[in-house]
Amino acid sequence: GHTTGPSLNNDKLYKFAYSAEVYVDRVKASLQKSAGYRISSGVDVNLLWRNPDNDDDQLIKITIRDVQVENVNERPAAKNIFKGKSTEKIIGKEYLEALQRPIVLELVRGKVKNFYSYQNEPGFTQNIKRGLASLFQLQLHSGAAHEVDISGKCNTTYHVRQDQVTKIKALDSCEIEKQGFTSHNQILDVSTKATSATIYVLEDSFIKSIKAEENYVFLLNSRRKTGAKIVSKQRLELKSVQAGPGLIAGKQVASVIKTLDSSYVAVPLVAEPVKSECKKCPSLSEHWQSIREHMYPEKLSKAESARSFLSFIQNIRKATKEEILQIIRSENKELLPQVVDSVTSAQTPASLEAILEFLDFKDASTSAMQERFLYACGFASHPSEMLLKSLTAKFKGDIVNEEIRETLVIVMGALIRKLCDREGCKLPAVVEAKRLILNRLEKAKKDDNVRMYLLALKNALLPEAIPLLLKYAESEEGPISNVATTALQRYDPSFLTKEVKETMNRIYHQNRKVHEKTVRTTAAAIILNSNPSYMEVKNILLSIGELPLEMNKYMLSMIQDILKFEMPSSKTVRQVLKDMRAHNYDRFSKMGSSSAYSGYITRGPDVSSTYSLDILYSGSGILRRSNMNIHIFDRNAELHASQVVIEAQGLESIIAATPDEGEENLDSFAGMSAILFDVQLRPVTFFQGYGDLMSKMLSATGDPMNVVKGLILLTDYSQEIQLQSGPRASAEFLGGLAIDISGGMEFSLWYRESKTNVKNRVAMFIAGNTEVDSFFVKTGMETTLEVETTLDFISTVQFSQYPFLVCMQMDRVESPFRHYVTKYESLPSGRRYTARRGKAELLAGNEYPLHQENSNMCRKVFGAKSDSSSSWF
């Protein structure tokens, strides 16, 4: 009779040779030098039963025998981990016996309807058999199908040409229980590609040969040269057909199976998740002892501390709450903050419970730890709803330290945004946290409270908060209006409605009330960055010349930067300038020292990074605001890596100068606000009020204030993969940053000069491990990248004359960069083969040439200073 699936002849034994190979290597490498292994065996197949009512329903028996395990590539004897070991020794007696116990498949029209095996068989050997069984599933006509096999339920396409059938499985469509997570920001994440193809050659209506290949590729988005691939190949070849056992008589499948062996049970064909136990892994506290010395605060700008942080996180993720608490409770003050960073970054239920049990928000003496915990929550790579829920509960409870209360709500804003970005906006905890922040903002009476909730919204970026932000931007005084406008500046321009732009235009042109320069310039930046109309640009250009002294210069510089850096609005600006030629000269030849400037730090094939630096002074030469930004972006995504804003006001009295119009009553204040990896941190105050200023100035050591210090988990990618030949594979990429940012401001009345200094010291470590795990052998590849660098930004102002001299310097020191790749094959006994390659280089330092005008001024400042080398004051 005619069958639509492969058909076996009665009383025959089909003898096949089978091999399954895995390779792990760099993406572009040829497979000759890859790490991996091969399992090869004989496979016997015979027909047991054919349905008397439907000859397309057959039971076939498959037996694996003569199993061999070997290297996938030739290795010299000294490097061959299998040398001198029998298969039984490598695999283990009971595993080998299990592997050689036959399985039975019921094939209906070429598809596996039932897979019969033994119930209590080890998952690993069962999966190897599933991988073999899945090869026998095929259809003999072209077309698409949903099929269940070892990989799950997948979309499969068949192409049939005479005796050749090609089966393409869309691996990303497979429905199977998935384990793992990805990083919050795409730039920090890993992209993957997976393909599977099997080619069948048929002869005499049964299989003559099968070749299957499955490929997984992982690429680090920020550096696509860094990645890994796993290749899994299976081969089945018919060697001979011999006389074989006869058929079993029977009507029903069940009775035939019973006759054969009553221990057989129908088992799912989809792979079962398995994990091999680690025999010689150190305990969490042993591991901590081994890395502890790299975690001291003074080592936080070294790559080794970032590496230790990552390995510690991996171990915390396997630990219980008790083990974690034991370390937290026993550690000293110096190391505890780094432990808190690590435990919080692990983001497991156990680590969250441990840290919440340890921290007491009613205790003011541990506020430094509480702050470290909160910032680590804000930087969480894949925050859970549980985390936000716990923080909301803490916020409603007692918090002794006001700054911690403020940090807590600001971090809640960051978590709302991250969860919303992951389609989690409707989760109960997110809805509750949003409602809490919006309601409390509406009810807030004190300026401090208003500011705190506005900062939370600056992180949350909720579309529904825009009307509230507009209200505060336009109707409130300086500091509040400032936070509200800078919050609006962080929204994607697509959210900025007509209403937003009308309000920003009113603020900039002061149609309803007088606004501070800092707020007006932010409003102008929002207008120019969100697809401005011809008239909007024209009105801004016409205003230049009518503004207070330094603001003229600042706006002019902003327009020039848009043109020079070819920003999106540059076309409109060019058009307007062309039409306004008549009144340009006078307007655009303004004196002053303020400036705005952007440039590239790196331009790479995958990601580029830019810096922008703008500085606004008051008419008397005192800094009003300096704003330094670093953005990283690729083709599809952007990351605000850092922003450091130093703001000062009301300082004219120190140098007996006249304040600018509208700023006569401003309280003396200087402070700093930072954004790190898209998270707005709690602003820090250098001094508030004239008395505070004088006492700080007279005792000024010029010592920088520490703004951010700690360990941040940036890349956090982990995927478990079921290979179709049976083994489990995993890919894990972690990227950590040890960071130390400090900033300071000092005055010298003697030289009439002030200095602001921001020092960014960072060390980055990325570790990728791609591994295939068959209970008796592991093979894989580790990739590591490390870099240490310091970015210094110093601005010196001499206000003994007008226009005063300003020199800005931005330097990157020489930076060591190291990159290693280690391929390995290892047995549980500890016998291991490794091949390591690497390179270390020094990336040259760089002095960024901010702009010509600045270079000229620096010459003057440093030329004038050489004769006055005594100290400050």
Coordinates of N, CA and C in Angstrom, one line a residue, residues 24-171:
V24 N 32.1 24.6 19.8 CA 31.9 25.9 20.3 C 33.2 26.7 19.9
D25 N 32.9 27.9 19.4 CA 34.0 28.8 18.9 C 33.6 30.2 18.8
R26 N 34.6 31.0 18.3 CA 34.3 32.4 18.0 C 33.4 32.4 16.7
V27 N 32.6 33.4 16.5 CA 31.6 33.4 15.4 C 32.3 33.1 14.0
K28 N 33.4 33.8 13.8 CA 33.9 33.7 12.4 C 34.9 32.6 12.2
A29 N 35.2 31.9 13.3 CA 36.3 30.8 13.2 C 35.8 29.6 12.4
S30 N 36.8 29.0 11.7 CA 36.4 27.7 11.1 C 36.4 26.6 12.2
L31 N 35.7 25.5 11.9 CA 35.5 24.5 13.0 C 36.7 23.7 13.3
Q32 N 37.8 23.8 12.5 CA 39.0 22.9 12.7 C 39.6 23.1 14.1
K33 N 39.5 24.2 14.7 CA 40.2 24.4 16.0 C 39.2 24.6 17.1
S34 N 37.9 24.3 16.9 CA 36.9 24.5 17.9 C 37.1 23.5 19.1
A35 N 36.5 23.9 20.2 CA 36.3 23.0 21.3 C 35.1 22.2 21.0
G36 N 35.0 21.0 21.5 CA 33.8 20.2 21.3 C 34.1 18.7 21.6
Y37 N 33.1 17.9 21.2 CA 33.3 16.4 21.3 C 32.3 15.7 20.3
R38 N 32.5 14.4 20.1 CA 31.7 13.6 19.2 C 31.2 12.4 20.0
I39 N 30.0 12.1 19.9 CA 29.5 10.8 20.3 C 29.1 10.0 19.1
S40 N 29.7 8.8 18.9 CA 29.3 8.0 17.7 C 28.9 6.6 18.2
S41 N 28.0 6.0 17.4 CA 27.5 4.7 17.8 C 26.9 4.0 16.6
G42 N 26.6 2.7 16.7 CA 25.8 2.1 15.8 C 24.3 2.2 16.2
V43 N 23.4 2.2 15.2 CA 22.0 2.3 15.5 C 21.3 1.2 14.7
D44 N 20.6 0.3 15.4 CA 19.8 -0.7 14.7 C 18.3 -0.3 14.7
V45 N 17.7 -0.5 13.6 CA 16.3 -0.1 13.5 C 15.5 -1.3 12.8
N46 N 14.4 -1.7 13.4 CA 13.6 -2.7 12.8 C 12.1 -2.4 13.0
L47 N 11.3 -2.9 12.1 CA 9.8 -2.7 12.2 C 9.3 -3.8 13.2
L48 N 8.4 -3.3 14.2 CA 7.9 -4.3 15.1 C 6.4 -4.7 14.8
W49 N 5.7 -3.7 14.2 CA 4.3 -3.9 14.0 C 3.8 -2.9 13.0
R50 N 2.8 -3.3 12.2 CA 2.2 -2.4 11.3 C 0.7 -2.5 11.5
N51 N 0.0 -1.4 11.6 CA -1.5 -1.4 11.9 C -2.2 -2.1 10.7
P52 N -2.9 -3.2 11.1 CA -3.6 -3.9 10.0 C -4.6 -3.0 9.2
D53 N -5.2 -2.0 9.9 CA -6.2 -1.1 9.3 C -5.6 0.1 8.6
N54 N -4.3 0.3 8.9 CA -3.7 1.6 8.3 C -2.1 1.3 8.2
D55 N -1.7 1.0 7.0 CA -0.3 0.5 7.0 C 0.7 1.8 7.1
D56 N 0.1 3.0 7.3 CA 0.9 4.1 7.6 C 1.1 4.4 9.1
D57 N 0.7 3.4 9.9 CA 0.9 3.5 11.3 C 1.8 2.4 11.7
Q58 N 3.1 2.7 12.1 CA 4.0 1.6 12.3 C 4.7 1.8 13.6
L59 N 5.1 0.7 14.3 CA 6.0 0.8 15.5 C 7.4 0.4 15.1
I60 N 8.4 1.2 15.4 CA 9.7 0.8 15.1 C 10.6 0.9 16.3
K61 N 11.5 -0.1 16.4 CA 12.4 -0.2 17.5 C 13.8 0.4 17.1
I62 N 14.3 1.2 18.0 CA 15.6 1.8 17.7 C 16.6 1.5 18.9
T63 N 17.7 0.9 18.5 CA 18.7 0.5 19.6 C 20.1 1.2 19.3
I64 N 20.6 1.8 20.3 CA 22.0 2.4 20.2 C 23.0 1.4 20.7
R65 N 24.1 1.1 20.0 CA 25.1 0.2 20.5 C 26.5 0.7 20.2
D66 N 27.5 0.1 20.8 CA 28.9 0.5 20.5 C 29.2 2.0 20.6
V67 N 28.8 2.5 21.7 CA 29.0 4.0 21.9 C 30.5 4.4 22.1
Q68 N 30.9 5.4 21.4 CA 32.3 5.9 21.5 C 32.2 7.4 21.8
V69 N 33.1 7.9 22.6 CA 33.2 9.4 22.8 C 34.6 9.8 22.4
E70 N 34.7 10.8 21.6 CA 36.0 11.2 21.2 C 36.1 12.8 21.0
N71 N 37.3 13.3 20.7 CA 37.4 14.7 20.4 C 36.8 14.9 19.0
V72 N 36.4 16.1 18.8 CA 35.8 16.5 17.5 C 36.9 16.9 16.6
N73 N 38.0 17.3 17.2 CA 39.2 17.7 16.4 C 40.4 16.9 16.9
E74 N 41.3 16.6 16.0 CA 42.5 15.8 16.4 C 43.2 16.6 17.5
R75 N 43.5 15.9 18.6 CA 44.3 16.5 19.7 C 45.5 15.6 19.9
P76 N 46.7 16.2 20.2 CA 47.9 15.4 20.5 C 47.5 14.7 21.9
A77 N 48.1 13.5 22.1 CA 47.8 12.7 23.2 C 47.8 13.4 24.5
A78 N 48.7 14.3 24.7 CA 48.8 15.0 26.0 C 47.6 16.0 26.2
K79 N 46.9 16.3 25.1 CA 45.8 17.3 25.2 C 44.5 16.6 25.0
N80 N 44.5 15.3 24.9 CA 43.2 14.6 24.7 C 42.7 14.1 26.0
I81 N 41.5 14.7 26.5 CA 41.0 14.4 27.8 C 40.4 13.0 27.9
F82 N 40.1 12.4 26.7 CA 39.5 11.1 26.7 C 40.5 9.9 26.6
K83 N 41.8 10.3 26.4 CA 42.8 9.3 26.1 C 42.9 8.3 27.2
G84 N 43.0 7.0 26.8 CA 43.1 5.9 27.7 C 41.9 5.6 28.6
K85 N 40.8 6.2 28.2 CA 39.6 5.9 29.0 C 38.6 5.2 28.1
S86 N 38.0 4.2 28.7 CA 37.0 3.4 28.0 C 35.7 4.3 28.0
T87 N 34.7 3.9 27.1 CA 33.5 4.7 27.0 C 32.8 4.5 28.4
E88 N 32.8 3.3 28.9 CA 32.1 3.1 30.2 C 32.7 4.0 31.3
K89 N 34.0 4.2 31.3 CA 34.7 5.0 32.2 C 34.2 6.5 32.1
I90 N 34.1 6.9 30.8 CA 33.8 8.3 30.5 C 32.4 8.6 30.9
I91 N 31.5 7.7 30.4 CA 30.0 8.0 30.6 C 29.5 7.5 31.9
G92 N 30.1 6.4 32.4 CA 29.6 5.9 33.6 C 28.7 4.7 33.3
K93 N 28.9 3.6 34.1 CA 28.2 2.3 33.8 C 26.7 2.4 33.6
E94 N 26.0 3.1 34.6 CA 24.6 3.0 34.5 C 24.1 3.9 33.4
Y95 N 24.8 5.0 33.1 CA 24.4 5.9 32.0 C 24.5 5.1 30.7
L96 N 25.6 4.4 30.6 CA 25.8 3.7 29.3 C 24.8 2.6 29.1
E97 N 24.5 1.9 30.2 CA 23.4 0.9 30.1 C 22.1 1.5 29.7
A98 N 21.8 2.7 30.3 CA 20.5 3.4 30.0 C 20.5 3.8 28.5
L99 N 21.6 4.3 28.0 CA 21.7 4.8 26.7 C 21.5 3.6 25.7
Q100 N 21.9 2.4 26.0 CA 21.8 1.3 25.1 C 20.5 0.5 25.2
R101 N 19.6 0.9 26.2 CA 18.3 0.3 26.2 C 17.5 0.8 25.1
P102 N 16.8 -0.1 24.3 CA 16.1 0.4 23.1 C 14.9 1.3 23.4
I103 N 14.5 2.1 22.4 CA 13.3 2.9 22.4 C 12.4 2.4 21.3
V104 N 11.1 2.8 21.4 CA 10.2 2.4 20.4 C 9.4 3.7 20.0
L105 N 9.3 3.8 18.7 CA 8.5 5.0 18.1 C 7.3 4.5 17.4
E106 N 6.2 5.2 17.6 CA 5.0 5.0 16.8 C 5.0 6.1 15.7
L107 N 5.2 5.7 14.5 CA 5.2 6.7 13.4 C 3.9 6.7 12.7
V108 N 3.2 7.8 12.6 CA 2.0 7.8 11.8 C 2.2 8.9 10.7
R109 N 2.2 8.4 9.4 CA 2.4 9.3 8.3 C 3.8 10.1 8.5
G110 N 4.8 9.3 9.0 CA 6.1 9.9 9.1 C 6.3 10.8 10.4
K111 N 5.2 11.1 11.1 CA 5.4 11.9 12.3 C 5.4 11.0 13.6
V112 N 6.2 11.4 14.6 CA 6.2 10.6 15.8 C 5.0 10.9 16.6
K113 N 4.1 9.8 16.7 CA 2.9 10.0 17.5 C 3.2 9.6 19.0
N114 N 4.0 8.6 19.2 CA 4.4 8.2 20.6 C 5.8 7.8 20.7
F115 N 6.4 8.2 21.8 CA 7.8 7.9 22.0 C 7.9 7.0 23.3
Y116 N 8.2 5.7 23.2 CA 8.2 4.8 24.3 C 9.6 4.6 24.8
S117 N 9.8 4.8 26.2 CA 11.1 4.5 26.8 C 10.9 4.1 28.2
Y118 N 11.9 4.1 29.0 CA 11.7 3.6 30.4 C 11.6 4.9 31.3
Q119 N 10.7 4.7 32.3 CA 10.3 5.8 33.1 C 11.4 6.5 33.9
N120 N 12.2 5.7 34.7 CA 13.1 6.4 35.6 C 14.5 6.5 35.0
E121 N 14.6 6.7 33.7 CA 15.9 6.8 33.1 C 16.5 8.2 33.3
P122 N 17.8 8.4 33.4 CA 18.4 9.7 33.6 C 18.0 10.7 32.5
G123 N 17.7 11.9 32.8 CA 17.3 12.9 31.8 C 18.3 13.1 30.7
F124 N 19.5 13.0 31.0 CA 20.6 13.2 30.0 C 20.5 12.2 28.9
T125 N 20.4 10.9 29.3 CA 20.5 9.8 28.3 C 19.1 9.9 27.5
Q126 N 18.1 10.1 28.3 CA 16.7 10.2 27.6 C 16.8 11.3 26.5
N127 N 17.4 12.4 26.8 CA 17.5 13.5 25.8 C 18.3 13.1 24.6
I128 N 19.4 12.3 24.8 CA 20.2 11.9 23.7 C 19.3 11.0 22.8
K129 N 18.5 10.2 23.4 CA 17.6 9.3 22.6 C 16.5 10.1 21.9
R130 N 16.0 11.1 22.6 CA 15.0 12.0 22.0 C 15.6 12.7 20.7
G131 N 16.9 13.1 20.8 CA 17.6 13.7 19.7 C 17.7 12.8 18.5
L132 N 17.9 11.5 18.8 CA 18.0 10.5 17.7 C 16.6 10.3 17.1
A133 N 15.6 10.1 18.0 CA 14.2 9.8 17.6 C 13.7 10.9 16.7
S134 N 14.0 12.2 17.1 CA 13.4 13.3 16.3 C 13.9 13.3 14.9
L135 N 15.0 12.7 14.6 CA 15.5 12.6 13.2 C 14.6 11.7 12.3
F136 N 13.9 10.8 13.0 CA 13.1 9.9 12.2 C 11.7 10.5 11.8
Q137 N 11.5 11.8 12.2 CA 10.3 12.4 11.9 C 10.4 13.2 10.6
L138 N 9.7 12.8 9.5 CA 9.7 13.6 8.3 C 8.5 13.4 7.5
Q139 N 8.1 14.3 6.6 CA 7.0 14.1 5.7 C 7.6 14.1 4.3
L140 N 6.8 13.4 3.4 CA 7.4 13.2 2.0 C 6.7 14.1 1.0
H141 N 6.1 15.2 1.5 CA 5.6 16.2 0.5 C 6.0 17.6 1.0
S142 N 6.2 18.5 0.1 CA 6.6 19.9 0.5 C 5.5 20.6 1.2
G143 N 5.9 21.5 2.1 CA 4.9 22.3 2.8 C 5.3 22.6 4.2
A144 N 4.5 23.4 4.9 CA 4.8 23.8 6.3 C 4.0 23.0 7.2
A145 N 4.5 22.8 8.5 CA 3.9 22.0 9.5 C 4.3 22.5 10.9
H146 N 3.4 22.3 11.8 CA 3.7 22.5 13.3 C 4.1 21.2 13.8
E147 N 5.3 21.0 14.2 CA 5.7 19.7 14.7 C 6.3 19.7 16.1
V148 N 6.0 18.6 16.8 CA 6.6 18.5 18.1 C 7.8 17.6 18.0
D149 N 9.0 18.0 18.5 CA 10.1 17.1 18.6 C 10.9 17.5 19.8
I150 N 12.2 17.1 19.9 CA 13.0 17.4 21.1 C 13.1 18.9 21.4
S151 N 13.0 19.8 20.3 CA 13.1 21.2 20.5 C 11.9 21.9 21.0
G152 N 10.7 21.2 21.1 CA 9.5 21.8 21.4 C 8.5 21.7 20.2
K153 N 7.5 22.6 20.3 CA 6.6 22.6 19.2 C 7.0 23.7 18.2
C154 N 7.4 23.4 17.0 CA 8.1 24.3 16.2 C 7.5 24.4 14.8
N155 N 7.6 25.6 14.2 CA 7.2 25.8 12.8 C 8.3 25.1 11.9
T156 N 7.9 24.2 11.1 CA 8.8 23.5 10.2 C 8.4 23.5 8.8
T157 N 9.4 23.6 7.9 CA 9.0 23.6 6.4 C 9.8 22.5 5.7
Y158 N 9.1 21.8 4.9 CA 9.7 20.7 4.1 C 9.8 21.1 2.6
H159 N 10.9 20.7 2.0 CA 11.1 20.9 0.6 C 11.4 19.5 0.0
V160 N 10.6 18.9 -0.9 CA 10.9 17.6 -1.4 C 11.3 17.6 -2.8
R161 N 12.4 17.0 -3.2 CA 12.8 16.8 -4.6 C 13.2 15.4 -4.8
Q162 N 12.4 14.6 -5.6 CA 12.7 13.2 -5.8 C 13.0 12.5 -4.5
D163 N 14.3 12.0 -4.4 CA 14.6 11.2 -3.2 C 15.3 12.1 -2.1
Q164 N 15.2 13.4 -2.2 CA 15.8 14.2 -1.2 C 14.8 15.1 -0.5
V165 N 14.8 15.1 0.8 CA 13.9 16.0 1.6 C 14.7 16.9 2.5
T166 N 14.4 18.2 2.4 CA 15.1 19.2 3.3 C 14.0 19.7 4.3
K167 N 14.4 19.6 5.6 CA 13.5 20.1 6.7 C 14.2 21.3 7.3
I168 N 13.5 22.4 7.3 CA 14.0 23.6 8.0 C 13.1 23.9 9.2
K169 N 13.8 24.0 10.4 CA 13.0 24.2 11.6 C 13.3 25.6 12.0
A170 N 12.2 26.4 12.3 CA 12.4 27.8 12.7 C 12.5 27.8 14.2
L171 N 13.8 27.8 14.7 CA 14.1 27.6 16.1 C 13.5 28.7 17.0

